[in-house]
């Protein structure tokens, strides 16, 4: 099972890197959790994940030494769960996320599922 997870993670990274360099990406099957931190996000702007609709992208997908200048900071992620779809701007980095996992802000997660669930299986795509 661990090798299957590694393969899926590598495929997710490849899809995102393909997008960053070519402008297109395929959907990633993965998971989403939520957070509610406030302060400066990886893109260099103030965020409040307890009140704003945003997403933290997995650290493996960032391509520049200074995340403030990363192409991801100008993109959004479209997330689908259980027939519901939202599009949220990438404003932060998730250092502990696998390459197929995203960390949604509390309001973004709440628009898809109850936060008591904790982690949901989603399909997501950088747009």
PDB file of C-alpha atoms in Angstrom:
ATOM      1  CA  UNK A   1       0.000   0.000   0.000  1.00  0.00           C
ATOM      2  CA  UNK A   2       2.837   2.422   0.802  1.00  0.00           C
ATOM      3  CA  UNK A   3       4.300   2.005  -2.682  1.00  0.00           C
ATOM      4  CA  UNK A   4       0.902   2.811  -4.228  1.00  0.00           C
ATOM      5  CA  UNK A   5       0.741   5.990  -2.144  1.00  0.00           C
ATOM      6  CA  UNK A   6       4.256   6.965  -3.291  1.00  0.00           C
ATOM      7  CA  UNK A   7       3.287   6.412  -6.927  1.00  0.00           C
ATOM      8  CA  UNK A   8       0.115   8.494  -6.527  1.00  0.00           C
ATOM      9  CA  UNK A   9       2.112  11.240  -4.818  1.00  0.00           C
ATOM     10  CA  UNK A  10       4.661  11.244  -7.639  1.00  0.00           C
ATOM     11  CA  UNK A  11       1.877  11.429 -10.227  1.00  0.00           C
ATOM     12  CA  UNK A  12       0.292  14.348  -8.370  1.00  0.00           C
ATOM     13  CA  UNK A  13       3.632  16.176  -8.314  1.00  0.00           C
ATOM     14  CA  UNK A  14       4.130  15.525 -12.012  1.00  0.00           C
ATOM     15  CA  UNK A  15       0.661  16.874 -12.826  1.00  0.00           C
ATOM     16  CA  UNK A  16       1.250  20.075 -10.884  1.00  0.00           C
ATOM     17  CA  UNK A  17       4.738  20.603 -12.257  1.00  0.00           C
ATOM     18  CA  UNK A  18       3.305  20.060 -15.735  1.00  0.00           C
ATOM     19  CA  UNK A  19       0.854  22.851 -15.027  1.00  0.00           C
ATOM     20  CA  UNK A  20       3.477  25.217 -13.653  1.00  0.00           C
ATOM     21  CA  UNK A  21       5.633  24.860 -16.741  1.00  0.00           C
ATOM     22  CA  UNK A  22       3.029  24.337 -19.480  1.00  0.00           C
ATOM     23  CA  UNK A  23      -0.133  25.957 -18.116  1.00  0.00           C
ATOM     24  CA  UNK A  24      -2.184  22.734 -18.064  1.00  0.00           C
ATOM     25  CA  UNK A  25      -2.737  20.171 -15.341  1.00  0.00           C
ATOM     26  CA  UNK A  26      -4.870  17.130 -14.881  1.00  0.00           C
ATOM     27  CA  UNK A  27      -6.995  16.561 -11.817  1.00  0.00           C
ATOM     28  CA  UNK A  28      -5.391  14.971  -8.757  1.00  0.00           C
ATOM     29  CA  UNK A  29      -7.177  12.429  -6.590  1.00  0.00           C
ATOM     30  CA  UNK A  30      -6.118  13.189  -3.059  1.00  0.00           C
ATOM     31  CA  UNK A  31      -7.183  14.441   0.325  1.00  0.00           C
ATOM     32  CA  UNK A  32      -7.947  17.740   1.997  1.00  0.00           C
ATOM     33  CA  UNK A  33      -7.722  18.785   5.611  1.00  0.00           C
ATOM     34  CA  UNK A  34      -8.324  22.218   7.133  1.00  0.00           C
ATOM     35  CA  UNK A  35      -6.490  24.786   9.202  1.00  0.00           C
ATOM     36  CA  UNK A  36      -7.248  28.164  10.777  1.00  0.00           C
ATOM     37  CA  UNK A  37      -3.851  29.852  11.252  1.00  0.00           C
ATOM     38  CA  UNK A  38      -3.412  33.595  10.833  1.00  0.00           C
ATOM     39  CA  UNK A  39      -0.323  35.577   9.904  1.00  0.00           C
ATOM     40  CA  UNK A  40       1.749  35.751   6.733  1.00  0.00           C
ATOM     41  CA  UNK A  41       1.199  33.001   4.175  1.00  0.00           C
ATOM     42  CA  UNK A  42       3.928  31.566   1.977  1.00  0.00           C
ATOM     43  CA  UNK A  43       2.993  34.018  -0.787  1.00  0.00           C
ATOM     44  CA  UNK A  44       4.013  36.956   1.433  1.00  0.00           C
ATOM     45  CA  UNK A  45       0.549  38.338   2.184  1.00  0.00           C
ATOM     46  CA  UNK A  46      -1.391  38.365   5.425  1.00  0.00           C
ATOM     47  CA  UNK A  47      -3.917  35.559   5.690  1.00  0.00           C
ATOM     48  CA  UNK A  48      -6.498  34.383   8.167  1.00  0.00           C
ATOM     49  CA  UNK A  49      -7.384  30.762   7.440  1.00  0.00           C
ATOM     50  CA  UNK A  50     -10.105  30.997  10.089  1.00  0.00           C
ATOM     51  CA  UNK A  51     -12.079  33.575   8.097  1.00  0.00           C
ATOM     52  CA  UNK A  52     -10.830  33.634   4.476  1.00  0.00           C
ATOM     53  CA  UNK A  53     -11.423  31.243   1.577  1.00  0.00           C
ATOM     54  CA  UNK A  54      -7.912  30.016   0.631  1.00  0.00           C
ATOM     55  CA  UNK A  55      -5.747  26.944   0.277  1.00  0.00           C
ATOM     56  CA  UNK A  56      -2.234  25.853   1.231  1.00  0.00           C
ATOM     57  CA  UNK A  57      -0.591  23.835  -1.562  1.00  0.00           C
ATOM     58  CA  UNK A  58       1.767  20.942  -0.768  1.00  0.00           C
ATOM     59  CA  UNK A  59       5.385  21.997  -0.244  1.00  0.00           C
ATOM     60  CA  UNK A  60       6.630  19.543  -2.887  1.00  0.00           C
ATOM     61  CA  UNK A  61       4.885  21.566  -5.598  1.00  0.00           C
ATOM     62  CA  UNK A  62       6.655  24.872  -4.952  1.00  0.00           C
ATOM     63  CA  UNK A  63       9.394  25.514  -7.490  1.00  0.00           C
ATOM     64  CA  UNK A  64      11.299  28.608  -6.325  1.00  0.00           C
ATOM     65  CA  UNK A  65      13.580  29.184  -3.310  1.00  0.00           C
ATOM     66  CA  UNK A  66      11.525  32.258  -2.352  1.00  0.00           C
ATOM     67  CA  UNK A  67       7.879  31.126  -2.175  1.00  0.00           C
ATOM     68  CA  UNK A  68       6.709  34.747  -2.501  1.00  0.00           C
ATOM     69  CA  UNK A  69       7.824  34.589  -6.141  1.00  0.00           C
ATOM     70  CA  UNK A  70       6.473  31.117  -6.901  1.00  0.00           C
ATOM     71  CA  UNK A  71       4.077  30.748  -9.870  1.00  0.00           C
ATOM     72  CA  UNK A  72       1.666  28.940  -7.526  1.00  0.00           C
ATOM     73  CA  UNK A  73       0.974  32.256  -5.765  1.00  0.00           C
ATOM     74  CA  UNK A  74      -0.818  33.454  -8.908  1.00  0.00           C
ATOM     75  CA  UNK A  75      -2.996  30.342  -9.185  1.00  0.00           C
ATOM     76  CA  UNK A  76      -6.032  28.805  -7.541  1.00  0.00           C
ATOM     77  CA  UNK A  77      -7.099  25.268  -6.796  1.00  0.00           C
ATOM     78  CA  UNK A  78     -10.497  23.927  -7.855  1.00  0.00           C
ATOM     79  CA  UNK A  79     -11.628  21.304  -5.331  1.00  0.00           C
ATOM     80  CA  UNK A  80     -14.494  18.839  -5.779  1.00  0.00           C
ATOM     81  CA  UNK A  81     -16.015  16.782  -2.981  1.00  0.00           C
ATOM     82  CA  UNK A  82     -19.290  14.914  -2.938  1.00  0.00           C
ATOM     83  CA  UNK A  83     -20.735  16.839  -5.907  1.00  0.00           C
ATOM     84  CA  UNK A  84     -19.681  20.269  -4.593  1.00  0.00           C
ATOM     85  CA  UNK A  85     -16.936  22.333  -6.238  1.00  0.00           C
ATOM     86  CA  UNK A  86     -15.119  25.423  -4.963  1.00  0.00           C
ATOM     87  CA  UNK A  87     -12.202  27.414  -6.352  1.00  0.00           C
ATOM     88  CA  UNK A  88      -9.854  28.991  -3.824  1.00  0.00           C
ATOM     89  CA  UNK A  89      -6.659  31.032  -4.242  1.00  0.00           C
ATOM     90  CA  UNK A  90      -3.312  29.524  -3.262  1.00  0.00           C
ATOM     91  CA  UNK A  91      -2.010  31.770  -0.486  1.00  0.00           C
ATOM     92  CA  UNK A  92       0.063  29.398   1.616  1.00  0.00           C
ATOM     93  CA  UNK A  93       2.290  26.313   1.641  1.00  0.00           C
ATOM     94  CA  UNK A  94       1.564  23.101   3.540  1.00  0.00           C
ATOM     95  CA  UNK A  95       4.982  21.778   4.646  1.00  0.00           C
ATOM     96  CA  UNK A  96       3.586  18.516   6.062  1.00  0.00           C
ATOM     97  CA  UNK A  97       1.252  17.677   3.150  1.00  0.00           C
ATOM     98  CA  UNK A  98       1.971  14.832   0.751  1.00  0.00           C
ATOM     99  CA  UNK A  99       2.022  15.983  -2.871  1.00  0.00           C
ATOM    100  CA  UNK A 100      -1.618  14.911  -3.356  1.00  0.00           C
ATOM    101  CA  UNK A 101      -2.922  16.551  -0.155  1.00  0.00           C
ATOM    102  CA  UNK A 102      -4.082  20.137   0.242  1.00  0.00           C
ATOM    103  CA  UNK A 103      -4.887  22.139   3.362  1.00  0.00           C
ATOM    104  CA  UNK A 104      -8.037  24.228   2.995  1.00  0.00           C
ATOM    105  CA  UNK A 105      -8.880  27.185   5.193  1.00  0.00           C
ATOM    106  CA  UNK A 106     -11.641  26.489   7.697  1.00  0.00           C
ATOM    107  CA  UNK A 107     -14.342  28.346   5.685  1.00  0.00           C
ATOM    108  CA  UNK A 108     -13.297  26.618   2.441  1.00  0.00           C
ATOM    109  CA  UNK A 109     -13.414  23.180   4.065  1.00  0.00           C
ATOM    110  CA  UNK A 110     -16.731  24.031   5.731  1.00  0.00           C
ATOM    111  CA  UNK A 111     -18.252  24.815   2.346  1.00  0.00           C
ATOM    112  CA  UNK A 112     -17.578  21.194   1.356  1.00  0.00           C
ATOM    113  CA  UNK A 113     -17.978  19.215   4.606  1.00  0.00           C
ATOM    114  CA  UNK A 114     -18.303  19.566   8.354  1.00  0.00           C
ATOM    115  CA  UNK A 115     -14.907  20.289   9.945  1.00  0.00           C
ATOM    116  CA  UNK A 116     -15.532  17.464  12.446  1.00  0.00           C
ATOM    117  CA  UNK A 117     -14.821  15.041   9.572  1.00  0.00           C
ATOM    118  CA  UNK A 118     -11.197  16.252   9.572  1.00  0.00           C
ATOM    119  CA  UNK A 119      -9.941  14.840   6.270  1.00  0.00           C
ATOM    120  CA  UNK A 120     -11.923  14.260   3.078  1.00  0.00           C
ATOM    121  CA  UNK A 121     -11.134  12.514  -0.205  1.00  0.00           C
ATOM    122  CA  UNK A 122     -11.236  15.117  -2.977  1.00  0.00           C
ATOM    123  CA  UNK A 123     -10.319  15.730  -6.558  1.00  0.00           C
ATOM    124  CA  UNK A 124      -8.355  18.946  -7.063  1.00  0.00           C
ATOM    125  CA  UNK A 125      -6.771  20.814  -9.910  1.00  0.00           C
ATOM    126  CA  UNK A 126      -4.644  23.934 -10.195  1.00  0.00           C
ATOM    127  CA  UNK A 127      -6.377  26.554 -12.321  1.00  0.00           C
TER     128      UNK A 127
END
